[in-house]
Rosetta silent file (secondary structure, phi, psi, omega in degrees, C-alpha in Angstrom):
SEQUENCE: MKVPDGRVTAIIAAGGQGTRMGGDMPKQFAPLVGKPMLWHTLIPFSGCELIDRIVLVVPERYIDLCRERFYTEFSKLDTVVAAG
SCORE:     score description
SCORE:     0.000 S_00000001
   1 L     0.000  135.127  163.659    0.254  -14.557    6.206 S_00000001
   2 E   -84.510  126.668 -177.091   -2.482  -17.389    6.078 S_00000001
   3 L  -114.853  162.105 -164.412   -5.601  -16.541    7.696 S_00000001
   4 L   -57.698  -17.402 -175.150   -8.367  -19.116    9.085 S_00000001
   5 L   -98.353   10.458  173.300  -10.485  -18.695    6.174 S_00000001
   6 L   100.026  -26.201 -178.707   -7.800  -19.842    3.817 S_00000001
   7 L   -64.076  147.836  169.529   -7.138  -16.703    1.967 S_00000001
   8 E  -100.360  119.708  178.463   -3.520  -15.531    1.606 S_00000001
   9 E   -95.102  120.808  172.399   -2.772  -11.922    2.794 S_00000001
  10 E  -106.976  131.232 -177.322    0.141   -9.882    1.789 S_00000001
  11 E  -103.118  121.738 -177.751    1.050   -7.132    4.462 S_00000001
  12 E  -106.456  107.030  176.091    2.856   -4.141    2.781 S_00000001
  13 E   -84.447   99.020 -175.558    4.649   -2.275    5.661 S_00000001
  14 L  -129.218   36.411 -169.413    5.009    1.222    4.333 S_00000001
  15 L   -95.558   10.790  174.122    4.682    3.110    7.544 S_00000001
  16 L   -76.616  155.071 -164.276    7.946    5.041    7.585 S_00000001
  17 L  -103.541   -8.963  165.416    8.079    8.719    7.839 S_00000001
  18 L    72.062   32.020 -177.639   11.083    9.134    5.132 S_00000001
  19 L   -75.902  -29.718  177.777   13.055   11.511    7.210 S_00000001
  20 L   -69.373  -28.572  170.550   16.484   10.550    6.090 S_00000001
  21 L   -78.179  -14.122  174.537   15.512   11.271    2.580 S_00000001
  22 L    93.394 -176.644  163.948   14.340   14.723    3.196 S_00000001
  23 L    97.167  177.095 -173.582   11.450   16.178    1.132 S_00000001
  24 L   -89.214  -15.974 -162.502    7.740   17.146    1.980 S_00000001
  25 L  -154.156  143.950  174.655    6.428   13.625    2.134 S_00000001
  26 L   -42.544  142.067 -176.138    7.611   10.059    2.970 S_00000001
  27 H   -53.820  -22.949 -177.129    9.657    8.390    0.149 S_00000001
  28 H   -79.803   -6.488 -179.116    6.883    5.906   -0.508 S_00000001
  29 H  -112.331   -6.761 -174.625    4.591    8.559   -1.853 S_00000001
  30 L   -73.395  158.059  172.325    7.334   10.437   -3.797 S_00000001
  31 E   -62.602  131.391 -177.814    6.999   10.049   -7.578 S_00000001
  32 E  -128.691  114.348  176.838    8.656    7.352   -9.733 S_00000001
  33 L    42.363   42.353  168.619    7.884    7.544  -13.488 S_00000001
  34 L    85.365    7.825  174.946    4.778    9.506  -12.762 S_00000001
  35 E  -138.227  156.177 -175.905    3.344    7.181  -10.013 S_00000001
  36 E   -82.563  145.831 -174.409    4.162    7.073   -6.317 S_00000001
  37 H   -28.848  -44.530 -179.837    6.772    4.480   -5.235 S_00000001
  38 H   -70.167  -27.614  174.010    4.109    2.609   -3.360 S_00000001
  39 H   -62.038  -33.245  171.840    2.071    2.186   -6.367 S_00000001
  40 H   -67.777  -31.284  179.498    5.251    0.217   -7.981 S_00000001
  41 H   -82.721  -34.352 -179.726    5.067   -1.929   -4.973 S_00000001
  42 H   -80.623   -5.772 -175.068    1.511   -2.773   -5.104 S_00000001
  43 H   -73.904  -47.621 -176.475    1.648   -3.921   -8.778 S_00000001
  44 H   -77.897  -14.692  175.729    3.284   -7.281   -8.342 S_00000001
  45 H   -75.186  -37.350 -174.600    1.373   -8.085   -5.204 S_00000001
  46 H   -66.892  -35.164 -178.012   -1.829   -7.139   -6.874 S_00000001
  47 H   -77.715  -18.654 -174.077   -0.865   -9.276   -9.885 S_00000001
  48 L   -75.109  125.082  174.586    0.256  -12.466   -8.048 S_00000001
  49 L   -64.662  -20.753  176.310   -2.248  -15.202   -8.230 S_00000001
  50 L   -69.947  -22.794 -169.638   -1.373  -16.641   -4.780 S_00000001
  51 L  -101.622  128.064 -177.031   -2.358  -13.615   -2.979 S_00000001
  52 L   -87.396  -36.747 -179.456   -6.061  -13.088   -2.272 S_00000001
  53 E  -152.466  163.050  171.699   -5.979   -9.699   -0.622 S_00000001
  54 E  -103.898  129.894  173.715   -3.598   -6.822    0.416 S_00000001
  55 E  -117.530  131.316 -179.221   -3.341   -5.031    3.765 S_00000001
  56 E  -105.560  133.931 -160.012   -1.372   -1.646    3.584 S_00000001
  57 E  -139.719  107.464 -176.472    0.342   -0.316    6.539 S_00000001
  58 E  -128.302  171.934  176.924    0.981    3.530    6.079 S_00000001
  59 L   -69.575  143.928 -177.222    1.646    6.507    8.309 S_00000001
  60 H   -55.744  -46.229  171.571   -1.823    7.630    9.858 S_00000001
  61 H   -47.282  -21.306 -174.701   -1.970   10.912    7.962 S_00000001
  62 H  -106.800    9.856  178.543   -1.731    9.283    4.651 S_00000001
  63 H   -54.558  -58.473  173.403   -4.511    6.752    5.160 S_00000001
  64 H   -41.707  -57.965 -161.923   -7.279    8.751    3.381 S_00000001
  65 H   -63.935  -45.216 -178.704   -4.942    9.688    0.667 S_00000001
  66 H   -75.096  -31.114  169.473   -4.099    5.840   -0.132 S_00000001
  67 H   -52.943  -48.012 -169.329   -7.650    4.839    0.236 S_00000001
  68 H   -68.924  -35.187 -166.801   -8.696    7.530   -2.266 S_00000001
  69 H   -80.251  -46.511 -164.268   -5.749    6.703   -4.567 S_00000001
  70 H  -105.930  -30.170 -172.412   -5.428    3.097   -4.423 S_00000001
  71 L   -58.633  -42.245 -174.935   -8.705    1.291   -3.443 S_00000001
  72 L   -76.943  -30.531 -179.268  -10.049    1.849   -7.035 S_00000001
  73 L   -77.817  -31.012 -175.980   -6.882    0.879   -8.850 S_00000001
  74 L  -120.457   99.308 -166.184   -6.055   -2.282   -6.892 S_00000001
  75 L   -56.410  -34.432  176.088   -8.984   -4.634   -6.482 S_00000001
  76 L   -77.344   -3.872  177.100   -6.953   -6.758   -3.866 S_00000001
  77 E   -68.265  104.108  177.430   -6.273   -3.801   -1.587 S_00000001
  78 E   -88.561  -50.716 -167.795   -8.613   -4.816    1.465 S_00000001
  79 E  -141.563  137.033  169.631   -7.312   -2.547    4.286 S_00000001
  80 E  -112.425  139.685  172.133   -5.146    0.460    4.760 S_00000001
  81 E  -134.737  166.077  177.454   -4.265    0.791    8.485 S_00000001
  82 E   -77.108  135.624  174.567   -2.046    3.091   10.606 S_00000001
  83 L   -70.388  165.817 -179.408    1.565    2.225   11.200 S_00000001
  84 L    92.194    0.000    0.000    2.671    1.940   14.816 S_00000001
């Protein structure tokens, strides 16, 4: 998405509840090689030179968790918002 200031924003829609997979948490937060699956999604967007910022859309109850976990690790992560 190109915004009026000319920056390119990647919007990562990770707002699903993961009910089909079962388990205690949505699959985007399940571990894969020691990191949440969502972390593996953020890596290529964070490293892409064409992307200036990232907006992450997650279930509302996981907003604080994502801010704590990902803001320090991904400098392009600009905003975490509730899905729906």
